[in-house]
CSV table of N, CA and C in Angstrom, one decimal:
chain,number,residue,atom,x,y,z
A,806,MET,N,188.0,-106.5,-41.2
A,806,MET,CA,188.4,-106.8,-39.9
A,806,MET,C,188.2,-105.6,-39.0
A,807,GLU,N,187.8,-105.8,-37.7
A,807,GLU,CA,187.6,-104.8,-36.8
A,807,GLU,C,189.0,-104.2,-36.3
A,808,ALA,N,188.9,-103.0,-35.7
A,808,ALA,CA,190.1,-102.4,-35.2
A,808,ALA,C,190.8,-103.3,-34.1
A,809,SER,N,190.1,-104.1,-33.4
A,809,SER,CA,190.7,-104.9,-32.3
A,809,SER,C,191.5,-106.1,-32.9
A,810,GLY,N,191.4,-106.3,-34.2
A,810,GLY,CA,192.1,-107.4,-34.9
A,810,GLY,C,191.3,-108.7,-34.9
A,811,LYS,N,190.1,-108.7,-34.3
A,811,LYS,CA,189.3,-109.9,-34.3
A,811,LYS,C,188.4,-109.9,-35.6
A,812,LYS,N,188.2,-111.1,-36.1
A,812,LYS,CA,187.2,-111.3,-37.2
A,812,LYS,C,185.8,-111.2,-36.6
A,813,PRO,N,184.8,-110.8,-37.3
A,813,PRO,CA,183.4,-110.9,-36.8
A,813,PRO,C,183.0,-112.2,-36.4
A,814,THR,N,183.6,-113.3,-37.0
A,814,THR,CA,183.1,-114.6,-36.7
A,814,THR,C,183.8,-115.2,-35.4
A,815,ASP,N,184.8,-114.4,-34.8
A,815,ASP,CA,185.5,-114.9,-33.6
A,815,ASP,C,184.6,-115.1,-32.4
A,816,SER,N,183.5,-114.4,-32.4
A,816,SER,CA,182.6,-114.5,-31.2
A,816,SER,C,181.5,-115.5,-31.3
A,817,LEU,N,181.5,-116.2,-32.5
A,817,LEU,CA,180.4,-117.2,-32.7
A,817,LEU,C,180.6,-118.4,-31.8
A,818,PRO,N,179.5,-119.1,-31.4
A,818,PRO,CA,179.6,-120.3,-30.6
A,818,PRO,C,180.5,-121.4,-31.2
A,819,GLY,N,181.4,-121.9,-30.4
A,819,GLY,CA,182.2,-123.0,-30.9
A,819,GLY,C,183.5,-122.6,-31.5
A,820,LYS,N,183.7,-121.3,-31.8
A,820,LYS,CA,184.8,-120.8,-32.5
A,820,LYS,C,186.2,-121.2,-31.8
A,821,ALA,N,186.3,-120.9,-30.5
A,821,ALA,CA,187.6,-121.1,-29.8
A,821,ALA,C,187.8,-122.7,-29.7
A,822,ASN,N,186.8,-123.4,-29.4
A,822,ASN,CA,186.9,-124.8,-29.3
A,822,ASN,C,187.4,-125.4,-30.6
A,823,GLU,N,186.8,-125.0,-31.7
A,823,GLU,CA,187.2,-125.6,-33.0
A,823,GLU,C,188.6,-125.2,-33.4
A,824,MET,N,189.1,-124.0,-33.0
A,824,MET,CA,190.4,-123.5,-33.3
A,824,MET,C,191.4,-124.4,-32.6
A,825,THR,N,191.2,-124.7,-31.3
A,825,THR,CA,192.2,-125.6,-30.6
A,825,THR,C,192.1,-127.0,-31.2
A,826,LYS,N,191.0,-127.5,-31.6
A,826,LYS,CA,190.8,-128.8,-32.1
A,826,LYS,C,191.6,-128.9,-33.5
A,827,THR,N,191.5,-127.9,-34.3
A,827,THR,CA,192.0,-128.0,-35.6
A,827,THR,C,193.5,-127.5,-35.7
A,828,SER,N,193.9,-126.6,-34.8
A,828,SER,CA,195.2,-126.1,-34.7
A,828,SER,C,195.8,-125.7,-36.1
A,829,GLY,N,194.9,-125.3,-37.0
A,829,GLY,CA,195.4,-124.8,-38.3
A,829,GLY,C,195.8,-125.9,-39.3
A,830,LYS,N,195.6,-127.1,-38.9
A,830,LYS,CA,196.1,-128.2,-39.8
A,830,LYS,C,194.9,-128.9,-40.5
A,831,ARG,N,193.7,-128.6,-40.2
A,831,ARG,CA,192.6,-129.3,-40.8
A,831,ARG,C,192.3,-128.8,-42.2
A,832,LYS,N,192.1,-129.7,-43.1
A,832,LYS,CA,191.9,-129.4,-44.5
A,832,LYS,C,190.5,-128.9,-44.7
A,833,SER,N,190.3,-127.9,-45.5
A,833,SER,CA,188.9,-127.3,-45.7
A,833,SER,C,188.1,-128.3,-46.4
A,834,THR,N,186.7,-128.1,-46.3
A,834,THR,CA,185.8,-129.0,-46.8
A,834,THR,C,184.7,-128.3,-47.6
A,835,LEU,N,184.4,-128.8,-48.8
A,835,LEU,CA,183.2,-128.4,-49.5
A,835,LEU,C,182.1,-129.3,-49.2
A,836,ILE,N,181.0,-128.7,-48.8
A,836,ILE,CA,179.8,-129.5,-48.5
A,836,ILE,C,178.9,-129.3,-49.7
A,837,PHE,N,178.7,-130.4,-50.4
A,837,PHE,CA,177.9,-130.5,-51.6
A,837,PHE,C,176.5,-131.0,-51.2
A,838,ALA,N,175.6,-130.0,-51.0
A,838,ALA,CA,174.3,-130.3,-50.4
A,838,ALA,C,173.2,-130.5,-51.4
A,839,CYS,N,172.3,-131.4,-51.0
A,839,CYS,CA,171.2,-131.8,-51.9
A,839,CYS,C,170.3,-130.6,-52.2
A,840,SER,N,170.0,-129.9,-51.3
A,840,SER,CA,169.2,-128.6,-51.5
A,840,SER,C,167.8,-128.9,-52.2
A,841,GLY,N,167.2,-130.1,-51.9
A,841,GLY,CA,165.9,-130.4,-52.5
A,841,GLY,C,164.8,-129.7,-51.8
A,842,LEU,N,163.6,-130.0,-52.3
A,842,LEU,CA,162.4,-129.3,-51.9
A,842,LEU,C,161.7,-129.8,-50.6
A,843,SER,N,162.1,-131.0,-50.2
A,843,SER,CA,161.5,-131.6,-48.9
A,843,SER,C,162.2,-130.9,-47.7
A,844,ASN,N,161.7,-131.2,-46.5
A,844,ASN,CA,162.4,-130.6,-45.3
A,844,ASN,C,163.8,-131.0,-45.2
A,845,THR,N,164.1,-132.3,-45.5
A,845,THR,CA,165.4,-132.8,-45.3
A,845,THR,C,166.4,-132.2,-46.4
A,846,GLY,N,165.8,-132.0,-47.6
A,846,GLY,CA,166.6,-131.3,-48.6
A,846,GLY,C,166.9,-129.9,-48.3
A,847,LYS,N,165.9,-129.2,-47.8
A,847,LYS,CA,166.1,-127.8,-47.4
A,847,LYS,C,167.2,-127.7,-46.2
A,848,LEU,N,167.0,-128.7,-45.3
A,848,LEU,CA,168.0,-128.7,-44.1
A,848,LEU,C,169.4,-128.9,-44.6
A,849,THR,N,169.7,-129.6,-45.6
A,849,THR,CA,171.0,-129.8,-46.1
A,849,THR,C,171.7,-128.5,-46.4
A,850,MET,N,171.0,-127.7,-47.2
A,850,MET,CA,171.6,-126.4,-47.6
A,850,MET,C,171.7,-125.4,-46.4
A,851,GLN,N,170.7,-125.5,-45.5
A,851,GLN,CA,170.8,-124.5,-44.4
A,851,GLN,C,171.9,-124.9,-43.5
A,852,ALA,N,172.2,-126.2,-43.3
A,852,ALA,CA,173.3,-126.6,-42.4
A,852,ALA,C,174.6,-126.3,-43.1
A,853,ALA,N,174.7,-126.6,-44.4
A,853,ALA,CA,175.9,-126.2,-45.2
A,853,ALA,C,176.2,-124.8,-45.2
A,854,SER,N,175.2,-123.9,-45.4
A,854,SER,CA,175.4,-122.5,-45.4
A,854,SER,C,175.8,-122.0,-44.0
A,855,ALA,N,175.2,-122.5,-43.0
A,855,ALA,CA,175.5,-122.1,-41.6
A,855,ALA,C,177.0,-122.3,-41.3
A,856,LEU,N,177.5,-123.5,-41.7
A,856,LEU,CA,178.9,-123.8,-41.5
A,856,LEU,C,179.8,-122.9,-42.3
A,857,ALA,N,179.5,-122.7,-43.6
A,857,ALA,CA,180.3,-121.8,-44.4
A,857,ALA,C,180.3,-120.4,-43.9
A,858,PHE,N,179.2,-119.9,-43.3
A,858,PHE,CA,179.1,-118.6,-42.7
A,858,PHE,C,179.9,-118.5,-41.4
A,859,ARG,N,179.8,-119.5,-40.6
A,859,ARG,CA,180.5,-119.5,-39.3
A,859,ARG,C,182.0,-119.7,-39.4
A,860,ARG,N,182.4,-120.6,-40.3
A,860,ARG,CA,183.8,-121.0,-40.4
A,860,ARG,C,184.2,-121.0,-41.9
A,861,PRO,N,184.2,-119.8,-42.6
A,861,PRO,CA,184.6,-119.8,-44.0
A,861,PRO,C,186.0,-120.3,-44.3
A,862,ASP,N,186.9,-120.4,-43.2
A,862,ASP,CA,188.2,-120.9,-43.4
A,862,ASP,C,188.2,-122.4,-43.5
A,863,LEU,N,187.1,-123.0,-43.0
A,863,LEU,CA,187.1,-124.5,-43.0
A,863,LEU,C,186.0,-125.1,-43.9
A,864,TYR,N,185.0,-124.3,-44.2
A,864,TYR,CA,183.8,-124.9,-45.0
A,864,TYR,C,183.4,-124.0,-46.1
A,865,ARG,N,183.0,-124.6,-47.2
A,865,ARG,CA,182.3,-124.0,-48.4
A,865,ARG,C,181.1,-124.8,-48.6
A,866,ALA,N,180.0,-124.1,-49.1
A,866,ALA,CA,178.8,-124.8,-49.4
A,866,ALA,C,178.5,-124.7,-50.9
A,867,ALA,N,177.9,-125.7,-51.5
A,867,ALA,CA,177.5,-125.7,-52.9
A,867,ALA,C,176.2,-126.5,-53.0
A,868,ALA,N,175.3,-126.0,-53.7
A,868,ALA,CA,174.0,-126.7,-54.0
A,868,ALA,C,174.1,-127.7,-55.1
A,869,ALA,N,173.7,-128.9,-54.9
A,869,ALA,CA,173.9,-129.9,-56.0
A,869,ALA,C,173.1,-129.6,-57.3
A,870,HIS,N,172.0,-128.9,-57.1
A,870,HIS,CA,171.2,-128.6,-58.3
A,870,HIS,C,171.9,-127.6,-59.3
A,871,LYS,N,173.0,-127.0,-58.8
A,871,LYS,CA,173.7,-126.1,-59.7
A,871,LYS,C,174.8,-126.8,-60.4
A,872,GLY,N,175.0,-128.1,-60.2
A,872,GLY,CA,176.0,-128.8,-60.9
A,872,GLY,C,177.3,-129.0,-60.1
A,873,VAL,N,178.2,-129.7,-60.8
A,873,VAL,CA,179.5,-130.1,-60.1
A,873,VAL,C,180.6,-129.1,-60.3
A,874,ASP,N,180.4,-128.0,-60.9
A,874,ASP,CA,181.5,-127.0,-61.1
A,874,ASP,C,182.2,-126.6,-59.8
A,875,ALA,N,181.4,-126.4,-58.8
A,875,ALA,CA,182.0,-126.0,-57.5
A,875,ALA,C,182.8,-127.2,-56.9
A,876,VAL,N,182.4,-128.4,-57.1
A,876,VAL,CA,183.2,-129.5,-56.7
A,876,VAL,C,184.5,-129.6,-57.4
A,877,GLU,N,184.5,-129.4,-58.7
A,877,GLU,CA,185.7,-129.5,-59.5
A,877,GLU,C,186.7,-128.3,-59.0
A,878,ASP,N,186.2,-127.2,-58.7
A,878,ASP,CA,187.0,-126.1,-58.3
A,878,ASP,C,187.6,-126.4,-56.9
A,879,ALA,N,186.7,-127.0,-56.0
A,879,ALA,CA,187.2,-127.3,-54.7
A,879,ALA,C,188.3,-128.4,-54.7
A,880,LEU,N,188.1,-129.4,-55.6
A,880,LEU,CA,189.1,-130.4,-55.8
A,880,LEU,C,190.4,-129.8,-56.2
A,881,SER,N,190.4,-128.9,-57.1
A,881,SER,CA,191.6,-128.3,-57.6
A,881,SER,C,192.2,-127.4,-56.6
A,882,ASP,N,191.4,-126.9,-55.6
A,882,ASP,CA,192.0,-126.2,-54.4
A,882,ASP,C,192.4,-127.1,-53.3
A,883,GLY,N,192.3,-128.4,-53.5
A,883,GLY,CA,192.7,-129.3,-52.5
A,883,GLY,C,191.8,-129.5,-51.3
A,884,LEU,N,190.5,-129.2,-51.5
A,884,LEU,CA,189.5,-129.4,-50.4
A,884,LEU,C,189.0,-130.8,-50.3
A,885,ASN,N,188.6,-131.3,-49.2
A,885,ASN,CA,187.8,-132.5,-49.0
A,885,ASN,C,186.4,-132.2,-49.5
A,886,ILE,N,185.7,-133.3,-50.0
A,886,ILE,CA,184.4,-133.1,-50.5
A,886,ILE,C,183.5,-134.0,-49.6
A,887,LEU,N,182.5,-133.3,-49.0
A,887,LEU,CA,181.5,-134.0,-48.2
A,887,LEU,C,180.1,-133.9,-48.9
A,888,VAL,N,179.5,-135.0,-49.3
A,888,VAL,CA,178.2,-135.0,-49.9
A,888,VAL,C,177.2,-135.1,-48.8
A,889,LEU,N,176.2,-134.2,-48.8
A,889,LEU,CA,175.1,-134.2,-47.8
A,889,LEU,C,173.8,-134.4,-48.5
A,890,ASP,N,173.3,-135.6,-48.5
A,890,ASP,CA,172.0,-135.9,-49.0
A,890,ASP,C,170.9,-135.8,-48.0
A,891,GLY,N,169.7,-135.4,-48.5
A,891,GLY,CA,168.6,-135.2,-47.6
A,891,GLY,C,168.0,-136.5,-47.2
A,892,CYS,N,167.9,-137.4,-48.2
A,892,CYS,CA,167.1,-138.7,-48.0
A,892,CYS,C,167.7,-139.8,-48.9
A,893,SER,N,167.0,-140.9,-48.9
A,893,SER,CA,167.5,-142.0,-49.7
A,893,SER,C,167.4,-141.8,-51.2
A,894,ASP,N,166.9,-140.7,-51.7
A,894,ASP,CA,166.9,-140.4,-53.1
A,894,ASP,C,168.3,-140.1,-53.6
A,895,ARG,N,169.1,-139.7,-52.6
A,895,ARG,CA,170.6,-139.4,-52.9
A,895,ARG,C,170.8,-138.5,-54.0
A,896,CYS,N,170.1,-137.4,-54.1
A,896,CYS,CA,170.2,-136.5,-55.3
A,896,CYS,C,171.6,-135.9,-55.4
A,897,ALA,N,172.2,-135.5,-54.3
A,897,ALA,CA,173.6,-134.9,-54.4
A,897,ALA,C,174.6,-135.9,-54.8
A,898,THR,N,174.5,-137.2,-54.3
A,898,THR,CA,175.4,-138.2,-54.6
A,898,THR,C,175.3,-138.5,-56.1
A,899,LYS,N,174.0,-138.6,-56.6
A,899,LYS,CA,173.8,-138.9,-58.0
A,899,LYS,C,174.4,-137.8,-58.9
A,900,LYS,N,174.2,-136.6,-58.5
A,900,LYS,CA,174.7,-135.5,-59.3
A,900,LYS,C,176.2,-135.5,-59.4
A,901,LEU,N,176.9,-135.8,-58.3
A,901,LEU,CA,178.3,-136.0,-58.3
A,901,LEU,C,178.8,-137.1,-59.1
A,902,GLU,N,178.1,-138.3,-59.1
A,902,GLU,CA,178.5,-139.4,-59.9
A,902,GLU,C,178.3,-139.1,-61.4
A,903,GLU,N,177.2,-138.4,-61.7
A,903,GLU,CA,177.0,-138.0,-63.1
A,903,GLU,C,178.2,-137.2,-63.7
A,904,GLY,N,178.8,-136.5,-62.8
A,904,GLY,CA,180.0,-135.7,-63.2
A,904,GLY,C,181.3,-136.5,-63.1
A,905,GLY,N,181.2,-137.8,-62.8
A,905,GLY,CA,182.4,-138.6,-62.7
A,905,GLY,C,183.3,-138.4,-61.5
A,906,LEU,N,182.7,-137.8,-60.4
A,906,LEU,CA,183.4,-137.4,-59.3
A,906,LEU,C,183.0,-138.3,-58.0
A,907,LYS,N,183.9,-138.3,-57.0
A,907,LYS,CA,183.6,-139.0,-55.8
A,907,LYS,C,183.9,-138.1,-54.6
A,908,ALA,N,183.2,-138.4,-53.6
A,908,ALA,CA,183.4,-137.6,-52.3
A,908,ALA,C,184.3,-138.3,-51.3
A,909,ASP,N,184.8,-137.6,-50.4
A,909,ASP,CA,185.6,-138.2,-49.3
A,909,ASP,C,184.7,-138.7,-48.2
A,910,VAL,N,183.5,-138.0,-48.0
A,910,VAL,CA,182.6,-138.4,-47.0
A,910,VAL,C,181.2,-138.3,-47.6
A,911,TYR,N,180.3,-139.3,-47.2
A,911,TYR,CA,178.9,-139.2,-47.6
A,911,TYR,C,178.1,-139.2,-46.4
A,912,MET,N,177.0,-138.4,-46.3
A,912,MET,CA,176.2,-138.3,-45.2
A,912,MET,C,174.7,-138.1,-45.6
A,913,MET,N,173.8,-138.7,-44.9
A,913,MET,CA,172.4,-138.6,-45.2
A,913,MET,C,171.6,-138.1,-44.0
A,914,VAL,N,170.9,-137.0,-44.2
A,914,VAL,CA,170.1,-136.4,-43.1
A,914,VAL,C,169.1,-137.4,-42.4
A,915,THR,N,168.4,-138.2,-43.2
A,915,THR,CA,167.5,-139.1,-42.6
A,915,THR,C,168.2,-140.2,-41.7
A,916,GLU,N,169.5,-140.5,-41.9
A,916,GLU,CA,170.2,-141.4,-41.1
A,916,GLU,C,170.6,-140.7,-39.8
A,917,LEU,N,170.4,-139.5,-39.6
A,917,LEU,CA,170.7,-138.8,-38.4
A,917,LEU,C,169.4,-138.7,-37.5
A,918,GLY,N,168.4,-139.4,-37.9
A,918,GLY,CA,167.2,-139.5,-37.1
A,918,GLY,C,166.2,-138.4,-37.5
A,919,ILE,N,166.4,-137.7,-38.5
A,919,ILE,CA,165.5,-136.6,-38.9
A,919,ILE,C,164.6,-137.2,-40.0
A,920,GLU,N,163.3,-137.2,-39.8
A,920,GLU,CA,162.3,-137.8,-40.7
A,920,GLU,C,162.0,-136.8,-41.9
A,921,LYS,N,161.9,-137.4,-43.0
A,921,LYS,CA,161.5,-136.6,-44.2
A,921,LYS,C,160.0,-136.4,-44.1
A,922,THR,N,159.6,-135.2,-44.0
A,922,THR,CA,158.1,-134.8,-43.8
A,922,THR,C,157.8,-133.7,-44.7
A,923,MET,N,156.9,-132.8,-44.3
A,923,MET,CA,156.5,-131.6,-45.0
A,923,MET,C,157.6,-130.7,-45.3
A,924,PRO,N,157.6,-130.0,-46.4
A,924,PRO,CA,158.7,-129.0,-46.7
A,924,PRO,C,158.8,-127.9,-45.6
A,925,SER,N,157.8,-127.6,-44.9
A,925,SER,CA,157.8,-126.6,-43.9
A,925,SER,C,158.4,-127.1,-42.6
A,926,ASP,N,158.7,-128.3,-42.4
A,926,ASP,CA,159.3,-128.9,-41.2
A,926,ASP,C,160.7,-128.7,-41.1
A,927,VAL,N,161.2,-127.5,-41.1
A,927,VAL,CA,162.6,-127.1,-41.0
A,927,VAL,C,162.8,-126.4,-39.7
A,928,LYS,N,163.5,-127.0,-38.7
A,928,LYS,CA,163.7,-126.5,-37.4
A,928,LYS,C,165.2,-126.2,-37.1
A,929,LEU,N,165.4,-125.1,-36.4
A,929,LEU,CA,166.8,-124.8,-36.0
A,929,LEU,C,167.5,-126.0,-35.4
A,930,GLU,N,166.8,-126.7,-34.5
A,930,GLU,CA,167.4,-127.9,-33.8
A,930,GLU,C,167.9,-128.9,-34.8
A,931,TYR,N,167.2,-129.1,-35.9
A,931,TYR,CA,167.6,-130.0,-37.0
A,931,TYR,C,168.8,-129.5,-37.7
A,932,VAL,N,168.9,-128.2,-38.0
A,932,VAL,CA,170.0,-127.7,-38.6
A,932,VAL,C,171.3,-127.9,-37.7
A,933,GLU,N,171.1,-127.6,-36.5
A,933,GLU,CA,172.3,-127.7,-35.5
A,933,GLU,C,172.7,-129.2,-35.4
A,934,LYS,N,171.8,-130.1,-35.4
A,934,LYS,CA,172.1,-131.6,-35.4
A,934,LYS,C,172.9,-131.9,-36.6
A,935,ILE,N,172.6,-131.4,-37.7
A,935,ILE,CA,173.3,-131.8,-39.0
A,935,ILE,C,174.7,-131.1,-38.9
A,936,VAL,N,174.7,-129.8,-38.4
A,936,VAL,CA,176.0,-129.1,-38.3
A,936,VAL,C,177.0,-129.9,-37.4
A,937,ARG,N,176.5,-130.4,-36.3
A,937,ARG,CA,177.3,-131.2,-35.4
A,937,ARG,C,177.8,-132.5,-36.0
A,938,ALA,N,177.0,-133.1,-36.8
A,938,ALA,CA,177.4,-134.4,-37.5
A,938,ALA,C,178.4,-134.1,-38.5
A,939,ILE,N,178.3,-133.0,-39.2
A,939,ILE,CA,179.3,-132.6,-40.2
A,939,ILE,C,180.7,-132.4,-39.6
A,940,LYS,N,180.7,-131.6,-38.5
A,940,LYS,CA,181.9,-131.3,-37.8
A,940,LYS,C,182.6,-132.6,-37.3
A,941,GLU,N,181.8,-133.6,-36.9
A,941,GLU,CA,182.4,-134.9,-36.4
A,941,GLU,C,182.8,-135.8,-37.6
A,942,ALA,N,182.4,-135.5,-38.8
A,942,ALA,CA,182.7,-136.4,-39.9
A,942,ALA,C,184.1,-136.3,-40.3
């Protein structure tokens, strides 16, 4: 923490707005992201990581390919679980179901109007679109 008493994340865009909206009562969320090799898979982890970095008090990120241990830990900590799939393959959802777990919210990047294309088609505007959708979920 800086000498002024502010956290380094206090100056990030949307910080003040989110604080008044949540008023300290919002439950934290684990974003269980597909993290696949396509552009939509890559976007899931980038958006999840962006939120976890910007608001570590509200969001955690976990990559589905690493298994469900992070989800089990989050559930024991009382967090909501949001599954973020990149496309209709639903890799993150399937991984969660294999572990016998369910999410509170399911979201798919392609349903946000982002087309699954080349792995290199990862744009900041897409990341921010996903971030906004997660915040509204």
